[in-house]
Amino acid sequence: MCTHEELKICSDDPIITSDTPIETYPKNQKTENRRGIKHRSDSIMTTPTDQPQRFDSAAINSSEEPPTQQEQPQQSQSQNVQTKLLQHFQTNRIDSALWALRLLVIFFTVSYVLPIFTSQQSAFSKVLLANAAISALRLHQRVPAFSFSREFLTRLFGEDSCHYMMYSLIFFNIRQSLLVLIPVMLYSILHASSYSLKLLDLIGHNSWWGARFIISIVEFQAANILKATAFCEIFIMPYAIVLTFMSHAGLMTPIIYYHYLVMRYSSRRNPYPRTAFAELRIIFEALAARSPPAVGKIIRGGIGFVNRLAPPQPQPQPAPAQQ
């Protein structure tokens, strides 16, 4: 037991529980030391994560260089294609305008069948107007300057473009019908596909293989397309007569269209109308042979009537005999 003074001394001295000496600090100094230790521990914990990641600029530049080298040839190639097309359009303005108008004919014909963007009457009129513009440009290319002479008029009415212009004028103010638009659309598909192939050759021989495949199909079926066009032009003649009796066309419409058919029959560049008439004659003669006598007589009378309306064909001159 300690006395009163000894208890005072014992309470003031620190209690040592081990043999190692422990330094005593004031209270404020202890808290400061604890805060410093905590701060150092936090800094040690945070330094690996808080430092920004360092990237090598050389590695970044090396990774970015290959795409730029690949993009430069592509950009230069696309610029070359655009310049080639612009030069072609500038040097061949009329042909380019014809190509654009034929694409419009195809678009408005589809719009007539599916009247989503415009009405059927508007699409029908635009197809015939575009066809008339195409015919006028073709006449500008083929026929020389206008002159009041018989030779000029003979050459003018002998051109197919003049026939197609008359076709547009005949059916512009009658009741719209898809049968009237089919010949115009088929001719536009043929000529637009052939000119599109030229444009694809300017772009590159291995470009747009899907469009080339469609164009090859159109070119392969060109004879059948021309034959179908000739049959449509023939069948429009009775259709025009029916429209006249139904008061949907003028009285002069069948008469003018008959002259149109005569000119198409006498065409120098397109022999398919004559071929179509010959095939129809063979078909109806075979039908008359299989039919009863009364029906066969009527069919043969119709064949004779059409033959009398056909223009006379010039006979080929015999070659001179060699002496």
mmCIF file of C-alpha atoms in Angstrom:
data_model
loop_
_atom_site.group_PDB
_atom_site.id
_atom_site.type_symbol
_atom_site.label_atom_id
_atom_site.label_comp_id
_atom_site.label_asym_id
_atom_site.label_seq_id
_atom_site.Cartn_x
_atom_site.Cartn_y
_atom_site.Cartn_z
ATOM 1 C CA MET A 1 0.000 0.000 0.000
ATOM 2 C CA CYS A 2 1.177 3.511 -0.758
ATOM 3 C CA THR A 3 0.882 6.479 1.466
ATOM 4 C CA HIS A 4 -0.841 9.695 0.430
ATOM 5 C CA GLU A 5 2.302 11.222 -1.091
ATOM 6 C CA GLU A 6 3.234 7.958 -2.777
ATOM 7 C CA LEU A 7 -0.220 7.700 -4.312
ATOM 8 C CA LYS A 8 0.219 11.178 -5.746
ATOM 9 C CA ILE A 9 3.536 10.212 -7.247
ATOM 10 C CA CYS A 10 2.109 6.948 -8.658
ATOM 11 C CA SER A 11 -0.836 8.691 -10.274
ATOM 12 C CA ASP A 12 1.398 11.268 -11.986
ATOM 13 C CA ASP A 13 3.849 8.690 -13.406
ATOM 14 C CA PRO A 14 2.906 6.659 -16.502
ATOM 15 C CA ILE A 15 2.141 2.997 -16.120
ATOM 16 C CA ILE A 16 4.643 0.820 -17.930
ATOM 17 C CA THR A 17 3.415 -2.634 -18.846
ATOM 18 C CA SER A 18 6.442 -3.834 -20.850
ATOM 19 C CA ASP A 19 10.140 -3.621 -20.720
ATOM 20 C CA THR A 20 10.541 -1.447 -23.821
ATOM 21 C CA PRO A 21 10.708 2.232 -23.106
ATOM 22 C CA ILE A 22 7.808 4.326 -24.442
ATOM 23 C CA GLU A 23 8.181 8.006 -24.976
ATOM 24 C CA THR A 24 5.431 10.204 -23.700
ATOM 25 C CA TYR A 25 4.111 13.148 -25.807
ATOM 26 C CA PRO A 26 1.705 15.871 -25.070
ATOM 27 C CA LYS A 27 -1.917 15.410 -26.139
ATOM 28 C CA ASN A 28 -1.866 17.858 -29.039
ATOM 29 C CA GLN A 29 1.347 16.416 -30.416
ATOM 30 C CA LYS A 30 -0.137 12.912 -30.370
ATOM 31 C CA THR A 31 -3.199 13.925 -32.399
ATOM 32 C CA GLU A 32 -0.992 15.711 -34.906
ATOM 33 C CA ASN A 33 1.198 12.659 -35.269
ATOM 34 C CA ARG A 34 -1.841 10.465 -35.780
ATOM 35 C CA ARG A 35 -3.188 12.789 -38.483
ATOM 36 C CA GLY A 36 0.195 12.814 -40.218
ATOM 37 C CA ILE A 37 0.370 9.036 -40.200
ATOM 38 C CA LYS A 38 -3.163 8.809 -41.563
ATOM 39 C CA HIS A 39 -2.375 11.359 -44.282
ATOM 40 C CA ARG A 40 0.746 9.466 -45.287
ATOM 41 C CA SER A 41 -1.155 6.186 -45.408
ATOM 42 C CA ASP A 42 -3.899 7.760 -47.560
ATOM 43 C CA SER A 43 -1.314 9.222 -49.906
ATOM 44 C CA ILE A 44 0.384 5.862 -50.200
ATOM 45 C CA MET A 45 -2.953 4.185 -50.936
ATOM 46 C CA THR A 46 -4.028 6.728 -53.539
ATOM 47 C CA THR A 47 -0.819 7.382 -55.488
ATOM 48 C CA PRO A 48 -1.008 4.277 -57.723
ATOM 49 C CA THR A 49 -4.606 4.961 -58.791
ATOM 50 C CA ASP A 50 -4.773 8.765 -58.904
ATOM 51 C CA GLN A 51 -1.840 9.258 -61.236
ATOM 52 C CA PRO A 52 -2.945 9.663 -64.860
ATOM 53 C CA GLN A 53 -2.001 6.919 -67.242
ATOM 54 C CA ARG A 54 0.846 7.737 -69.577
ATOM 55 C CA PHE A 55 0.618 6.797 -73.240
ATOM 56 C CA ASP A 56 3.384 6.672 -75.704
ATOM 57 C CA SER A 57 2.839 9.246 -78.453
ATOM 58 C CA ALA A 58 4.856 7.182 -80.883
ATOM 59 C CA ALA A 59 2.555 4.197 -80.365
ATOM 60 C CA ILE A 60 -0.514 6.371 -80.955
ATOM 61 C CA ASN A 61 0.913 7.837 -84.141
ATOM 62 C CA SER A 62 1.921 4.411 -85.399
ATOM 63 C CA SER A 63 -1.591 3.059 -84.794
ATOM 64 C CA GLU A 64 -3.238 6.012 -86.554
ATOM 65 C CA GLU A 65 -0.992 6.057 -89.605
ATOM 66 C CA PRO A 66 -2.305 2.909 -91.408
ATOM 67 C CA PRO A 67 -6.005 4.045 -91.590
ATOM 68 C CA THR A 68 -5.006 7.416 -92.992
ATOM 69 C CA GLN A 69 -2.875 5.758 -95.623
ATOM 70 C CA GLN A 70 -5.825 3.545 -96.599
ATOM 71 C CA GLU A 71 -8.337 6.388 -96.648
ATOM 72 C CA GLN A 72 -6.274 8.622 -98.906
ATOM 73 C CA PRO A 73 -6.464 6.325 -101.981
ATOM 74 C CA GLN A 74 -10.201 5.849 -101.456
ATOM 75 C CA GLN A 75 -10.821 9.590 -101.279
ATOM 76 C CA SER A 76 -8.677 10.232 -104.340
ATOM 77 C CA GLN A 77 -10.467 7.451 -106.230
ATOM 78 C CA SER A 78 -13.910 8.862 -105.390
ATOM 79 C CA GLN A 79 -12.775 12.324 -106.472
ATOM 80 C CA ASN A 80 -11.493 10.915 -109.763
ATOM 81 C CA VAL A 81 -14.849 9.204 -110.373
ATOM 82 C CA GLN A 82 -16.738 12.432 -109.712
ATOM 83 C CA THR A 83 -14.499 14.428 -112.014
ATOM 84 C CA LYS A 84 -14.871 11.823 -114.781
ATOM 85 C CA LEU A 85 -18.659 11.887 -114.487
ATOM 86 C CA LEU A 86 -18.785 15.686 -114.470
ATOM 87 C CA GLN A 87 -16.554 15.893 -117.525
ATOM 88 C CA HIS A 88 -18.686 13.310 -119.299
ATOM 89 C CA PHE A 89 -21.904 15.161 -118.479
ATOM 90 C CA GLN A 90 -20.421 18.454 -119.654
ATOM 91 C CA THR A 91 -19.132 17.068 -122.943
ATOM 92 C CA ASN A 92 -22.309 15.007 -123.626
ATOM 93 C CA ARG A 93 -25.064 17.279 -122.400
ATOM 94 C CA ILE A 94 -27.794 16.120 -124.773
ATOM 95 C CA ASP A 95 -27.137 12.426 -124.161
ATOM 96 C CA SER A 96 -27.068 13.036 -120.404
ATOM 97 C CA ALA A 97 -30.349 14.926 -120.598
ATOM 98 C CA LEU A 98 -31.884 12.075 -122.597
ATOM 99 C CA TRP A 99 -30.710 9.591 -119.968
ATOM 100 C CA ALA A 100 -32.220 11.679 -117.151
ATOM 101 C CA LEU A 101 -35.530 12.069 -119.011
ATOM 102 C CA ARG A 102 -35.760 8.324 -119.621
ATOM 103 C CA LEU A 103 -35.217 7.681 -115.938
ATOM 104 C CA LEU A 104 -38.065 10.114 -115.257
ATOM 105 C CA VAL A 105 -40.277 8.188 -117.701
ATOM 106 C CA ILE A 106 -39.594 4.963 -115.779
ATOM 107 C CA PHE A 107 -40.197 6.665 -112.428
ATOM 108 C CA PHE A 108 -43.515 8.261 -113.440
ATOM 109 C CA THR A 109 -44.710 5.024 -115.045
ATOM 110 C CA VAL A 110 -44.111 3.248 -111.753
ATOM 111 C CA SER A 111 -45.855 6.159 -110.021
ATOM 112 C CA TYR A 112 -48.849 5.636 -112.315
ATOM 113 C CA VAL A 113 -49.061 1.969 -111.314
ATOM 114 C CA LEU A 114 -48.440 2.799 -107.633
ATOM 115 C CA PRO A 115 -49.840 6.313 -107.107
ATOM 116 C CA ILE A 116 -47.994 7.074 -103.874
ATOM 117 C CA PHE A 117 -46.244 10.348 -104.713
ATOM 118 C CA THR A 118 -48.554 11.742 -107.416
ATOM 119 C CA SER A 119 -51.965 11.064 -108.892
ATOM 120 C CA GLN A 120 -52.445 8.811 -111.907
ATOM 121 C CA GLN A 121 -53.515 11.655 -114.174
ATOM 122 C CA SER A 122 -50.437 13.701 -113.254
ATOM 123 C CA ALA A 123 -48.084 10.738 -113.725
ATOM 124 C CA PHE A 124 -49.697 9.887 -117.087
ATOM 125 C CA SER A 125 -49.245 13.439 -118.376
ATOM 126 C CA LYS A 126 -45.634 13.649 -117.136
ATOM 127 C CA VAL A 127 -44.699 10.410 -118.903
ATOM 128 C CA LEU A 128 -46.027 11.713 -122.225
ATOM 129 C CA LEU A 129 -44.372 15.116 -121.722
ATOM 130 C CA ALA A 130 -41.017 13.489 -120.963
ATOM 131 C CA ASN A 131 -41.411 11.281 -124.033
ATOM 132 C CA ALA A 132 -42.109 14.327 -126.188
ATOM 133 C CA ALA A 133 -39.000 16.064 -124.801
ATOM 134 C CA ILE A 134 -36.899 12.968 -125.562
ATOM 135 C CA SER A 135 -38.233 12.885 -129.123
ATOM 136 C CA ALA A 136 -37.499 16.588 -129.622
ATOM 137 C CA LEU A 137 -33.898 16.175 -128.473
ATOM 138 C CA ARG A 138 -33.417 13.153 -130.729
ATOM 139 C CA LEU A 139 -34.773 15.086 -133.687
ATOM 140 C CA HIS A 140 -32.358 17.893 -132.843
ATOM 141 C CA GLN A 141 -29.496 15.381 -133.095
ATOM 142 C CA ARG A 142 -30.577 13.610 -136.283
ATOM 143 C CA VAL A 143 -32.400 16.172 -138.428
ATOM 144 C CA PRO A 144 -30.515 19.172 -139.831
ATOM 145 C CA ALA A 145 -31.699 22.757 -139.663
ATOM 146 C CA PHE A 146 -35.355 23.391 -140.476
ATOM 147 C CA SER A 147 -36.229 24.257 -144.063
ATOM 148 C CA PHE A 148 -39.459 24.414 -146.097
ATOM 149 C CA SER A 149 -38.682 21.622 -148.525
ATOM 150 C CA ARG A 150 -40.089 18.261 -149.468
ATOM 151 C CA GLU A 151 -36.833 16.492 -148.704
ATOM 152 C CA PHE A 152 -36.768 17.900 -145.183
ATOM 153 C CA LEU A 153 -40.360 16.821 -144.467
ATOM 154 C CA THR A 154 -39.713 13.366 -145.915
ATOM 155 C CA ARG A 155 -36.690 12.932 -143.702
ATOM 156 C CA LEU A 156 -38.534 14.369 -140.697
ATOM 157 C CA PHE A 157 -41.487 11.965 -140.905
ATOM 158 C CA GLY A 158 -39.158 9.079 -141.616
ATOM 159 C CA GLU A 159 -37.455 9.436 -138.224
ATOM 160 C CA ASP A 160 -38.635 7.277 -135.337
ATOM 161 C CA SER A 161 -38.332 10.238 -132.970
ATOM 162 C CA CYS A 162 -40.979 12.100 -134.964
ATOM 163 C CA HIS A 163 -43.290 9.082 -134.622
ATOM 164 C CA TYR A 164 -42.866 9.012 -130.845
ATOM 165 C CA MET A 165 -43.556 12.735 -130.609
ATOM 166 C CA MET A 166 -46.806 12.213 -132.515
ATOM 167 C CA TYR A 167 -47.609 9.356 -130.136
ATOM 168 C CA SER A 168 -47.327 11.679 -127.128
ATOM 169 C CA LEU A 169 -49.485 14.329 -128.777
ATOM 170 C CA ILE A 170 -52.194 11.833 -129.767
ATOM 171 C CA PHE A 171 -52.791 10.436 -126.285
ATOM 172 C CA PHE A 172 -52.113 13.508 -124.179
ATOM 173 C CA ASN A 173 -55.774 14.548 -123.849
ATOM 174 C CA ILE A 174 -57.495 11.172 -123.721
ATOM 175 C CA ARG A 175 -58.395 8.903 -120.842
ATOM 176 C CA GLN A 176 -55.284 7.577 -119.128
ATOM 177 C CA SER A 177 -54.421 3.911 -119.594
ATOM 178 C CA LEU A 178 -51.448 1.707 -118.767
ATOM 179 C CA LEU A 179 -51.484 0.206 -122.269
ATOM 180 C CA VAL A 180 -50.540 3.607 -123.685
ATOM 181 C CA LEU A 181 -47.554 3.935 -121.326
ATOM 182 C CA ILE A 182 -46.077 0.472 -121.901
ATOM 183 C CA PRO A 183 -44.340 1.225 -125.251
ATOM 184 C CA VAL A 184 -42.856 4.463 -123.900
ATOM 185 C CA MET A 185 -41.573 2.744 -120.765
ATOM 186 C CA LEU A 186 -40.045 -0.210 -122.656
ATOM 187 C CA TYR A 187 -38.147 2.073 -125.032
ATOM 188 C CA SER A 188 -36.915 4.122 -122.078
ATOM 189 C CA ILE A 189 -35.690 1.006 -120.270
ATOM 190 C CA LEU A 190 -33.727 -0.135 -123.321
ATOM 191 C CA HIS A 191 -32.002 3.183 -124.001
ATOM 192 C CA ALA A 192 -31.435 4.090 -120.335
ATOM 193 C CA SER A 193 -29.808 0.724 -119.619
ATOM 194 C CA SER A 194 -27.391 1.040 -122.545
ATOM 195 C CA TYR A 195 -26.329 4.544 -121.465
ATOM 196 C CA SER A 196 -26.071 3.484 -117.818
ATOM 197 C CA LEU A 197 -23.581 0.827 -118.899
ATOM 198 C CA LYS A 198 -21.370 3.565 -120.364
ATOM 199 C CA LEU A 199 -21.481 5.461 -117.081
ATOM 200 C CA LEU A 200 -20.587 2.321 -115.140
ATOM 201 C CA ASP A 201 -17.600 1.781 -117.427
ATOM 202 C CA LEU A 202 -16.429 5.287 -116.561
ATOM 203 C CA ILE A 203 -16.705 4.547 -112.848
ATOM 204 C CA GLY A 204 -14.900 1.204 -113.109
ATOM 205 C CA HIS A 205 -15.255 -2.152 -114.781
ATOM 206 C CA ASN A 206 -15.776 -3.965 -111.452
ATOM 207 C CA SER A 207 -18.209 -1.506 -109.846
ATOM 208 C CA TRP A 208 -21.945 -1.864 -109.295
ATOM 209 C CA TRP A 209 -22.130 -5.524 -110.286
ATOM 210 C CA GLY A 210 -25.859 -5.656 -109.364
ATOM 211 C CA ALA A 211 -26.708 -2.893 -111.845
ATOM 212 C CA ARG A 212 -24.528 -4.561 -114.484
ATOM 213 C CA PHE A 213 -26.406 -7.828 -113.976
ATOM 214 C CA ILE A 214 -29.777 -6.106 -114.507
ATOM 215 C CA ILE A 215 -28.467 -4.310 -117.602
ATOM 216 C CA SER A 216 -27.185 -7.593 -119.023
ATOM 217 C CA ILE A 217 -30.656 -9.118 -118.587
ATOM 218 C CA VAL A 218 -32.247 -6.147 -120.389
ATOM 219 C CA GLU A 219 -29.764 -6.377 -123.258
ATOM 220 C CA PHE A 220 -30.279 -10.136 -123.523
ATOM 221 C CA GLN A 221 -34.059 -9.618 -123.801
ATOM 222 C CA ALA A 222 -33.829 -6.603 -126.132
ATOM 223 C CA ALA A 223 -35.404 -8.405 -129.092
ATOM 224 C CA ASN A 224 -38.323 -9.625 -126.989
ATOM 225 C CA ILE A 225 -38.812 -6.143 -125.518
ATOM 226 C CA LEU A 226 -38.938 -4.559 -128.978
ATOM 227 C CA LYS A 227 -41.352 -7.231 -130.173
ATOM 228 C CA ALA A 228 -43.616 -6.665 -127.138
ATOM 229 C CA THR A 229 -43.533 -2.922 -127.844
ATOM 230 C CA ALA A 230 -44.635 -3.524 -131.445
ATOM 231 C CA PHE A 231 -47.541 -5.726 -130.323
ATOM 232 C CA CYS A 232 -48.656 -3.062 -127.834
ATOM 233 C CA GLU A 233 -48.642 -0.411 -130.559
ATOM 234 C CA ILE A 234 -50.816 -2.646 -132.745
ATOM 235 C CA PHE A 235 -53.323 -3.436 -129.975
ATOM 236 C CA ILE A 236 -53.682 0.259 -129.122
ATOM 237 C CA MET A 237 -55.439 0.780 -132.493
ATOM 238 C CA PRO A 238 -58.652 -1.098 -131.565
ATOM 239 C CA TYR A 239 -58.391 0.403 -128.082
ATOM 240 C CA ALA A 240 -58.435 3.907 -129.587
ATOM 241 C CA ILE A 241 -61.550 2.992 -131.615
ATOM 242 C CA VAL A 242 -63.288 1.776 -128.454
ATOM 243 C CA LEU A 243 -62.341 4.982 -126.618
ATOM 244 C CA THR A 244 -63.836 7.015 -129.446
ATOM 245 C CA PHE A 245 -67.190 5.185 -129.223
ATOM 246 C CA MET A 246 -67.147 5.619 -125.429
ATOM 247 C CA SER A 247 -66.580 9.384 -125.817
ATOM 248 C CA HIS A 248 -63.218 9.159 -124.000
ATOM 249 C CA ALA A 249 -61.250 10.242 -127.084
ATOM 250 C CA GLY A 250 -61.765 12.531 -130.041
ATOM 251 C CA LEU A 251 -63.056 11.448 -133.419
ATOM 252 C CA MET A 252 -59.689 12.119 -135.048
ATOM 253 C CA THR A 253 -57.752 9.982 -132.560
ATOM 254 C CA PRO A 254 -58.109 6.643 -134.462
ATOM 255 C CA ILE A 255 -57.419 8.319 -137.802
ATOM 256 C CA ILE A 256 -54.221 10.010 -136.592
ATOM 257 C CA TYR A 257 -53.128 6.840 -134.845
ATOM 258 C CA TYR A 258 -53.641 4.885 -138.075
ATOM 259 C CA HIS A 259 -51.134 7.182 -139.782
ATOM 260 C CA TYR A 260 -48.816 6.647 -136.829
ATOM 261 C CA LEU A 261 -49.039 2.865 -137.360
ATOM 262 C CA VAL A 262 -48.344 3.299 -141.080
ATOM 263 C CA MET A 263 -45.184 5.240 -140.259
ATOM 264 C CA ARG A 264 -44.132 2.623 -137.703
ATOM 265 C CA TYR A 265 -44.733 -0.109 -140.281
ATOM 266 C CA SER A 266 -42.491 1.733 -142.744
ATOM 267 C CA SER A 267 -39.727 2.423 -140.203
ATOM 268 C CA ARG A 268 -36.200 2.005 -141.517
ATOM 269 C CA ARG A 269 -34.501 1.452 -138.145
ATOM 270 C CA ASN A 270 -37.076 -0.783 -136.446
ATOM 271 C CA PRO A 271 -38.336 -3.818 -138.398
ATOM 272 C CA TYR A 272 -40.250 -5.262 -135.431
ATOM 273 C CA PRO A 273 -43.632 -3.684 -136.305
ATOM 274 C CA ARG A 274 -43.582 -5.480 -139.672
ATOM 275 C CA THR A 275 -42.530 -8.691 -137.932
ATOM 276 C CA ALA A 276 -45.388 -8.331 -135.437
ATOM 277 C CA PHE A 277 -47.956 -7.826 -138.218
ATOM 278 C CA ALA A 278 -46.630 -10.890 -140.048
ATOM 279 C CA GLU A 279 -46.832 -13.051 -136.914
ATOM 280 C CA LEU A 280 -50.361 -11.870 -136.196
ATOM 281 C CA ARG A 281 -51.393 -12.692 -139.753
ATOM 282 C CA ILE A 282 -50.024 -16.222 -139.404
ATOM 283 C CA ILE A 283 -51.840 -16.692 -136.078
ATOM 284 C CA PHE A 284 -55.212 -15.452 -137.411
ATOM 285 C CA GLU A 285 -54.933 -17.500 -140.601
ATOM 286 C CA ALA A 286 -54.345 -20.635 -138.515
ATOM 287 C CA LEU A 287 -57.309 -19.649 -136.340
ATOM 288 C CA ALA A 288 -59.516 -19.187 -139.427
ATOM 289 C CA ALA A 289 -58.554 -22.638 -140.690
ATOM 290 C CA ARG A 290 -59.655 -24.255 -137.392
ATOM 291 C CA SER A 291 -62.832 -22.195 -137.006
ATOM 292 C CA PRO A 292 -66.286 -22.829 -138.523
ATOM 293 C CA PRO A 293 -66.772 -21.555 -142.086
ATOM 294 C CA ALA A 294 -68.737 -18.458 -141.046
ATOM 295 C CA VAL A 295 -66.170 -17.421 -138.412
ATOM 296 C CA GLY A 296 -63.296 -18.228 -140.747
ATOM 297 C CA LYS A 297 -64.806 -16.032 -143.442
ATOM 298 C CA ILE A 298 -65.034 -13.091 -141.032
ATOM 299 C CA ILE A 299 -61.423 -13.567 -139.895
ATOM 300 C CA ARG A 300 -60.167 -13.740 -143.495
ATOM 301 C CA GLY A 301 -62.151 -10.602 -144.321
ATOM 302 C CA GLY A 302 -60.441 -8.785 -141.432
ATOM 303 C CA ILE A 303 -57.018 -9.971 -142.606
ATOM 304 C CA GLY A 304 -57.754 -8.689 -146.130
ATOM 305 C CA PHE A 305 -58.939 -5.327 -144.776
ATOM 306 C CA VAL A 306 -55.733 -4.861 -142.774
ATOM 307 C CA ASN A 307 -53.608 -5.842 -145.762
ATOM 308 C CA ARG A 308 -55.310 -3.188 -147.896
ATOM 309 C CA LEU A 309 -54.549 -0.558 -145.252
ATOM 310 C CA ALA A 310 -50.868 -1.497 -145.114
ATOM 311 C CA PRO A 311 -48.533 0.786 -147.078
ATOM 312 C CA PRO A 312 -46.832 -0.671 -150.126
ATOM 313 C CA GLN A 313 -43.343 -1.901 -149.512
ATOM 314 C CA PRO A 314 -40.610 -1.025 -151.990
ATOM 315 C CA GLN A 315 -39.464 -4.040 -153.937
ATOM 316 C CA PRO A 316 -35.735 -4.795 -153.695
ATOM 317 C CA GLN A 317 -33.978 -4.039 -156.946
ATOM 318 C CA PRO A 318 -32.206 -6.972 -158.571
ATOM 319 C CA ALA A 319 -28.483 -6.860 -158.674
ATOM 320 C CA PRO A 320 -27.016 -5.987 -162.066
ATOM 321 C CA ALA A 321 -25.756 -8.956 -164.021
ATOM 322 C CA GLN A 322 -22.036 -9.248 -164.224
ATOM 323 C CA GLN A 323 -20.654 -9.285 -167.764
#
